[in-house]
PDB file of C-alpha atoms in Angstrom:
ATOM      1  CA  MET A   1     134.537 296.126  36.790  1.00  0.00           C
ATOM      2  CA  GLU A   2     133.041 298.079  39.372  1.00  0.00           C
ATOM      3  CA  ALA A   3     129.488 296.408  40.877  1.00  0.00           C
ATOM      4  CA  TYR A   4     127.893 295.678  43.786  1.00  0.00           C
ATOM      5  CA  LEU A   5     125.011 294.500  45.988  1.00  0.00           C
ATOM      6  CA  GLU A   6     121.556 297.005  46.350  1.00  0.00           C
ATOM      7  CA  THR A   7     119.238 295.872  48.658  1.00  0.00           C
ATOM      8  CA  PRO A   8     115.716 296.927  48.602  1.00  0.00           C
ATOM      9  CA  SER A   9     116.046 299.550  51.044  1.00  0.00           C
ATOM     10  CA  ARG A  10     119.170 301.084  48.545  1.00  0.00           C
ATOM     11  CA  ILE A  11     121.679 299.503  51.165  1.00  0.00           C
ATOM     12  CA  GLN A  12     125.001 299.360  48.561  1.00  0.00           C
ATOM     13  CA  TYR A  13     127.593 296.632  49.055  1.00  0.00           C
ATOM     14  CA  PRO A  14     130.736 296.535  46.370  1.00  0.00           C
ATOM     15  CA  ILE A  15     131.848 293.422  45.259  1.00  0.00           C
ATOM     16  CA  GLN A  16     135.744 294.061  45.218  1.00  0.00           C
ATOM     17  CA  GLN A  17     138.177 291.865  42.264  1.00  0.00           C
ATOM     18  CA  GLY A  18     137.926 288.605  43.106  1.00  0.00           C
ATOM     19  CA  GLU A  19     136.601 286.461  45.377  1.00  0.00           C
ATOM     20  CA  SER A  20     133.566 287.769  47.677  1.00  0.00           C
ATOM     21  CA  ILE A  21     131.528 285.834  50.065  1.00  0.00           C
ATOM     22  CA  VAL A  22     128.333 286.934  50.955  1.00  0.00           C
ATOM     23  CA  GLY A  23     126.343 285.690  54.042  1.00  0.00           C
ATOM     24  CA  ARG A  24     124.192 286.826  56.717  1.00  0.00           C
ATOM     25  CA  TYR A  25     125.282 288.921  59.416  1.00  0.00           C
ATOM     26  CA  GLN A  26     126.464 287.080  62.310  1.00  0.00           C
ATOM     27  CA  GLU A  27     129.685 287.464  64.551  1.00  0.00           C
ATOM     28  CA  SER A  28     131.071 284.250  64.007  1.00  0.00           C
ATOM     29  CA  SER A  29     130.745 284.397  60.319  1.00  0.00           C
ATOM     30  CA  ARG A  30     133.825 284.656  57.527  1.00  0.00           C
ATOM     31  CA  ALA A  31     131.690 286.173  54.774  1.00  0.00           C
ATOM     32  CA  ASP A  32     133.036 289.176  53.156  1.00  0.00           C
ATOM     33  CA  ILE A  33     129.712 290.997  52.747  1.00  0.00           C
ATOM     34  CA  GLN A  34     127.526 290.436  55.478  1.00  0.00           C
ATOM     35  CA  LEU A  35     124.079 291.092  54.949  1.00  0.00           C
ATOM     36  CA  LYS A  36     122.491 293.668  57.474  1.00  0.00           C
ATOM     37  CA  LEU A  37     119.395 292.436  59.550  1.00  0.00           C
ATOM     38  CA  GLU A  38     116.708 293.206  57.158  1.00  0.00           C
ATOM     39  CA  TYR A  39     113.580 291.150  55.793  1.00  0.00           C
ATOM     40  CA  GLY A  40     114.027 287.867  54.503  1.00  0.00           C
ATOM     41  CA  SER A  41     117.765 288.130  55.441  1.00  0.00           C
ATOM     42  CA  GLU A  42     117.334 285.423  58.424  1.00  0.00           C
ATOM     43  CA  HIS A  43     116.780 282.831  55.318  1.00  0.00           C
ATOM     44  CA  THR A  44     120.123 283.311  54.198  1.00  0.00           C
ATOM     45  CA  SER A  45     123.362 281.224  55.296  1.00  0.00           C
ATOM     46  CA  ARG A  46     126.186 282.062  56.699  1.00  0.00           C
ATOM     47  CA  GLU A  47     128.351 281.629  53.891  1.00  0.00           C
ATOM     48  CA  HIS A  48     125.908 281.432  51.509  1.00  0.00           C
ATOM     49  CA  CYS A  49     127.224 282.338  47.811  1.00  0.00           C
ATOM     50  CA  MET A  50     130.324 283.590  46.463  1.00  0.00           C
ATOM     51  CA  PHE A  51     131.129 286.127  43.609  1.00  0.00           C
ATOM     52  CA  TYR A  52     133.893 286.067  41.403  1.00  0.00           C
ATOM     53  CA  ASN A  53     134.895 289.588  39.990  1.00  0.00           C
ATOM     54  CA  ASP A  54     137.340 289.264  37.535  1.00  0.00           C
ATOM     55  CA  GLY A  55     137.492 292.873  36.614  1.00  0.00           C
ATOM     56  CA  HIS A  56     135.167 292.324  33.093  1.00  0.00           C
ATOM     57  CA  GLN A  57     132.623 289.680  34.115  1.00  0.00           C
ATOM     58  CA  VAL A  58     131.277 289.019  37.797  1.00  0.00           C
ATOM     59  CA  MET A  59     129.793 285.592  38.407  1.00  0.00           C
ATOM     60  CA  VAL A  60     127.969 283.792  41.366  1.00  0.00           C
ATOM     61  CA  THR A  61     128.012 280.435  42.931  1.00  0.00           C
ATOM     62  CA  ASP A  62     125.834 278.934  45.671  1.00  0.00           C
ATOM     63  CA  LEU A  63     128.045 277.600  48.504  1.00  0.00           C
ATOM     64  CA  GLY A  64     125.379 275.031  49.936  1.00  0.00           C
ATOM     65  CA  SER A  65     123.304 276.642  50.675  1.00  0.00           C
ATOM     66  CA  SER A  66     120.138 275.551  52.888  1.00  0.00           C
ATOM     67  CA  ASN A  67     117.224 277.958  50.822  1.00  0.00           C
ATOM     68  CA  GLY A  68     119.124 278.120  47.489  1.00  0.00           C
ATOM     69  CA  THR A  69     120.168 281.084  45.433  1.00  0.00           C
ATOM     70  CA  TYR A  70     118.412 282.500  42.433  1.00  0.00           C
ATOM     71  CA  VAL A  71     119.076 284.496  39.314  1.00  0.00           C
ATOM     72  CA  ASN A  72     115.997 286.124  37.916  1.00  0.00           C
ATOM     73  CA  GLY A  73     113.686 283.452  39.604  1.00  0.00           C
ATOM     74  CA  ASP A  74     116.521 280.883  38.495  1.00  0.00           C
ATOM     75  CA  LYS A  75     117.534 278.087  41.411  1.00  0.00           C
ATOM     76  CA  ILE A  76     120.951 277.826  40.657  1.00  0.00           C
ATOM     77  CA  GLU A  77     123.245 274.377  41.211  1.00  0.00           C
ATOM     78  CA  LYS A  78     125.779 274.331  44.386  1.00  0.00           C
ATOM     79  CA  GLY A  79     129.115 274.800  42.974  1.00  0.00           C
ATOM     80  CA  LYS A  80     128.025 276.183  39.241  1.00  0.00           C
ATOM     81  CA  GLU A  81     129.108 279.339  38.287  1.00  0.00           C
ATOM     82  CA  VAL A  82     126.637 281.832  37.026  1.00  0.00           C
ATOM     83  CA  PRO A  83     127.210 285.122  35.053  1.00  0.00           C
ATOM     84  CA  LEU A  84     125.563 288.220  36.067  1.00  0.00           C
ATOM     85  CA  GLU A  85     124.495 290.968  34.216  1.00  0.00           C
ATOM     86  CA  HIS A  86     123.274 294.811  35.110  1.00  0.00           C
ATOM     87  CA  GLY A  87     119.805 294.873  36.840  1.00  0.00           C
ATOM     88  CA  ASP A  88     119.657 290.814  37.528  1.00  0.00           C
ATOM     89  CA  ARG A  89     117.793 289.826  40.788  1.00  0.00           C
ATOM     90  CA  LEU A  90     119.207 288.209  43.112  1.00  0.00           C
ATOM     91  CA  THR A  91     117.025 285.904  45.601  1.00  0.00           C
ATOM     92  CA  LEU A  92     119.595 284.546  48.739  1.00  0.00           C
ATOM     93  CA  GLY A  93     116.953 282.331  50.520  1.00  0.00           C
ATOM     94  CA  SER A  94     114.037 284.908  50.601  1.00  0.00           C
ATOM     95  CA  PHE A  95     116.180 287.885  50.486  1.00  0.00           C
ATOM     96  CA  GLU A  96     116.240 289.831  47.504  1.00  0.00           C
ATOM     97  CA  ILE A  97     118.924 291.854  46.381  1.00  0.00           C
ATOM     98  CA  ASP A  98     119.745 293.945  43.037  1.00  0.00           C
ATOM     99  CA  PHE A  99     123.431 293.607  40.999  1.00  0.00           C
ATOM    100  CA  ILE A 100     124.091 296.776  39.952  1.00  0.00           C
ATOM    101  CA  ASP A 101     126.899 297.137  37.074  1.00  0.00           C
ATOM    102  CA  GLN A 102     128.478 300.561  37.633  1.00  0.00           C
ATOM    103  CA  GLU A 103     130.075 301.287  33.960  1.00  0.00           C
ATOM    104  CA  ILE A 104     126.337 300.906  32.758  1.00  0.00           C
ATOM    105  CA  LEU A 105     124.942 303.241  34.892  1.00  0.00           C
ATOM    106  CA  ASP A 106     127.887 305.624  33.989  1.00  0.00           C
ATOM    107  CA  SER A 107     127.660 305.139  30.299  1.00  0.00           C
ATOM    108  CA  LYS A 108     123.026 305.836  30.470  1.00  0.00           C
ATOM    109  CA  PRO A 109     122.851 309.471  29.440  1.00  0.00           C
ATOM    110  CA  LYS A 110     121.838 311.853  32.244  1.00  0.00           C
ATOM    111  CA  PRO A 111     118.368 312.735  31.975  1.00  0.00           C
ATOM    112  CA  LYS A 112     117.044 316.371  30.444  1.00  0.00           C
ATOM    113  CA  ARG A 113     115.270 318.713  32.454  1.00  0.00           C
ATOM    114  CA  GLY A 114     111.822 317.958  32.666  1.00  0.00           C
ATOM    115  CA  LEU A 115     108.239 320.297  32.005  1.00  0.00           C
ATOM    116  CA  LEU A 116     108.235 321.035  35.750  1.00  0.00           C
ATOM    117  CA  GLY A 117     112.035 322.386  35.439  1.00  0.00           C
ATOM    118  CA  PHE A 118     110.845 324.751  32.538  1.00  0.00           C
ATOM    119  CA  LEU A 119     107.745 325.821  33.881  1.00  0.00           C
ATOM    120  CA  PHE A 120     109.443 326.697  37.405  1.00  0.00           C
ATOM    121  CA  ARG A 121     112.371 328.229  36.432  1.00  0.00           C
ATOM    122  CA  ARG A 122     113.699 331.156  37.558  1.00  0.00           C
ATOM    123  CA  LYS A 123     113.687 334.488  35.327  1.00  0.00           C
TER     124      LYS A 123
END
């Protein structure tokens, strides 16, 4: 499964197959995905949560973070795996990030040319 996390400033972090630990950027962090310094990321733990991508489904697990991991506003318990769906909003401490399933995006029909394209087309 091709999936990634997207920040409000549109930075994208791919979720590789297998396990990926997510945390705030810090030189001593062992996190596979280190969140750049953005508003709210300072409340994210160095090793905040873990994503597991088995190729068909992505799960998230809180690793005992100080400020919690939330999926669509619901706090998840430490150690509990929660399956993710395209468009889920994750909150890591106070940092919000969206889960994107690339396969869902690729399967959506492309938008047709709108009215402006019709009005301003070249003759």
